[in-house]
Amino acid sequence: MFAACYRGCFDGLHLFVNCYNPCVCSQESLFRLWRPPPLIRLASSLLVVALGAGLGTAANAASLERSVNRSSAFETTRTQAFPRLAGMADFGRVPDAMPLHVVLSLPMRNKSLVDVILRRQVTPGDSLYGHFFSPAETRSLFSPSGATLNAVASYLAAHGFKNIAATPDNQLVTADASVATASRAFSTEIHAFSGRYGRLYANVRPALIPRSLHGMVLAVMGLNSYSVRPFLRYAPASVTHRAMRSRTSAAVIPTAVTTPEPCNGIALPAGDLCVSNEYDAQQFRTAYDVAPNPNGVNTWGNTGKKTSIAIFTEGDMTTILSDLKLYEKLNGLPTITPKIIHAGIPSPDTSGADEFDLDTQSSTGLAQVVKNLYLYNVTSLTDADTSVGFARFQTDDLAQAGSASFGICEIFPATDGSLTTDDEIFARAAVQGQTVFSSSGDNGSGCPVLAATGIAGTGPPMVSYPASSPYVIGVGGTTLVASTVAGAPPVEQLGWMGSGGGISIEETAPFWQQNVVLPVCYAPSALPSVDTQKCVPDVAMDADNEISPALVYVDGATEGVGGTSLASPLALGAWAMIETQRNNVLGFAGPLVYQMYKNYTTQNATTGMYSAPTVVPPATQLIGGLIDITFGDNGIYPATSGYDLVTGLGSFDVQKTTSLIPATYPHGP
C-alpha cells in the first residue's frame, strides 16, 4: 500500500491526500499549452539555471559547471517536462517525503519488425499468414534482455527505490520511492500546481538517466498526477425520466419522445425523424443488423459466444457486477460472471462506476453472450497505472479484444512518455492478434483538457490518445435516428457533434490507412509529416446522449447514458460477434476493416487512392459491411461519403460484415 494511497494535491499551503485518485479538476474550453521544442528543452532548462544564478562569482561558476555536468552525465528519456497550462500557478516543490509510484518502460527490441509482421500475417501465401504470436513468441522477439532489466533494477535499488518489480516480458519496471529519491535518481524536480484546472503535481524538468543506462529506459512515468478522462455523457431529464424505469422485459419497447427540429442543429435528410429514445440491448442489435433467429432465440452465430473480451477499469467493481446482473435480467440475457484481474493495487474508488457500468453492459448486451469478460482493474487512471493495465492485457493474452473508454489530449502522454510506451504495448498485442478499441472523445474536433463536453469543437484542435495510436481502433460517435425512407434501414445514423476526430500531431498513419484517408488528412506543414499522420477515428458507433443514449443500470437504477464511452464497447461487442463467427482467426482489426473498405470502393488509377461514391439522402450507405455515414459534423470536420474525421469508415453492420469475411483472413493489404 506504499504509494497507491498518496496521490497528493496542493492549494499552495497544504497537502491534500486524495487516496487512490489524482486531483479532480474542472473543465475549461479555452487554454494555452506551452511546450518548448523537443531538441531544446534541456538547453532551455540550463539557460534558466545560468541566468538565474548570475555571472562573475566562483559560486555562480560552480553552479554553471554543475549544470553542464548534469547534461554530460545524463541523457534524456521520452519523459519531458510536463506541459504548462495557462492559469495554473506553480507553488514550487512538493514535499520531499511524499511517496511516488513510478513505472519505467524499457524499449522493445526489433520494433521495426512490427509492421512487417502485421503485413505478413494478412498476406496469403506468406509463412506467417493467419499466424498470431503467442506471448512466449512475442517475448522472444521483442522483450528487453535480462541484462537490461537487471541494470535498470540495480540502478533503482542503488538509489533507494523499494518494491521493485517487472512485468513478465521485462517491458515495465515498477518501484516506490519518495519524491526526493525519485528527483535525485532522474535529475528532475516535481512541483505543485493549482488554478483554473484544479490541483495537480508534475515534473518541471525532463526525467534523465545516467549514460551508463544508455538506450535502456524509454520513459519514466508516475511523475505527474494528471489522468485520462472518461468519455461519458448522461441523457437529459426529458429523455431519462419516463416510465421506462418500470420495464421488466426486453420485449417492452420504450416510447420515443419527439425532440425539436432540427436534430441537435443538424438538418435531417427527408424522411428521417429526430426522436429521443433510450436503446436497450435488442434495439442496438436491430440498429447494427444483428440477424435474429426465429422465435427470438439466438444461436452462437449471432452472439460472441466463442470470443473473450476485456474492459479496462479502475476502482471498486462491486456495483458494476450487481448492475450487470440487473441489466441481464432487464434484457433477458444469460448471466456472465466477469473475471477481475488486478493490474496494480486494488482501489476502493467508485467515482468511475457509471463508466464501467456502461462498458460492461453495452458490450455484452450487443454480443448477448461472450466466452469470458475480463476486467483489467488498475489503481488509478493516471498514465502510469493505465500502462500497467494495458501491459497485463497483452502479456496475459486471454482476450481477443478489449475496450478503453477513456482518453487524454495526446500532447500529455507524448510528453510524459506513456504514448510511446503504450504504442509498444499495443503493437505487441496486435502481433498477437488482439484488438483494442478506444473512445475518440466527446469534444468533437477538440480534445478534453480535463473533462468531456459533448459539444462540437471544444478544447484545442487535437485528437485524444489512445484512440490516436496506430495499433488501436479509435471509435467515434454517431446519432441514431428513425427512418421512413423506402428501402432504408429502420435506424439511420448521423455523425454526432461530440465525436472526437482529427489529425494526430504525434502518430504516423499505419499502412492500412494509407491510400484511404490521406486526402482527408493532409497535415499542415508545421506538423512532423505532410501526409502520413494517423487520422481519427477509425470507425464509429452510437454515442449521442441526448437522442440515442443507452439504457443501462447505474448503482441499481436505470439511466440513459451516451458519449464515445458507449461507442467503444459497442464496437467491442460487434467485433466479438464477428470474431466468434470466424472462430477467432481474424486477429487485429486494423488491416481488416480498411481492406474491406478498399474492396468495395474505387481506386484511382493515377493517385492510387480509394474513394466512395458520393450519395444523396438517406444519410448512410453500405460499403461492404461498413455503414458509411454522410451527414453531421463535429465542429471543424463534416461527415462525408467515404472516410471522414467524424465517423471514420463508419459503423459495423454485423450481419453483412460477417457474411463478407470468409473463414480465413480475406485479403492481403
XYZ file of C-alpha atoms in Angstrom, residues 236-244 247 252-261 263 272-280 283 480-484 490-491 546-549 551:
43
model
C -31.090 14.897 -20.239
C -34.082 14.580 -17.936
C -36.538 14.847 -20.846
C -35.206 11.557 -22.175
C -34.402 9.724 -18.964
C -37.342 10.444 -16.663
C -40.014 8.307 -18.215
C -41.952 5.201 -17.320
C -39.105 3.107 -18.733
C -39.694 -2.112 -17.540
C -41.188 -3.880 -23.941
C -40.243 -1.114 -26.358
C -39.757 2.331 -24.804
C -41.862 5.141 -26.143
C -39.852 7.561 -28.217
C -40.080 11.209 -27.268
C -40.024 13.654 -30.156
C -37.415 16.401 -29.866
C -37.456 19.790 -31.555
C -36.167 20.026 -35.120
C -31.823 17.349 -34.655
C -35.655 10.818 -41.164
C -37.216 11.573 -37.796
C -35.384 13.084 -34.851
C -36.669 11.292 -31.759
C -35.142 10.640 -28.369
C -35.048 7.013 -27.380
C -33.069 5.018 -24.840
C -31.732 1.900 -26.535
C -31.717 -1.477 -24.856
C -32.665 -2.350 -30.110
C -29.232 7.064 -34.236
C -32.414 8.412 -35.837
C -35.561 6.734 -37.157
C -36.037 6.475 -40.922
C -39.197 6.204 -43.020
C -35.292 1.420 -39.783
C -32.478 3.187 -37.955
C -29.490 13.295 -25.971
C -31.052 11.495 -28.937
C -29.964 7.857 -28.694
C -28.472 7.056 -25.276
C -30.389 2.308 -21.254
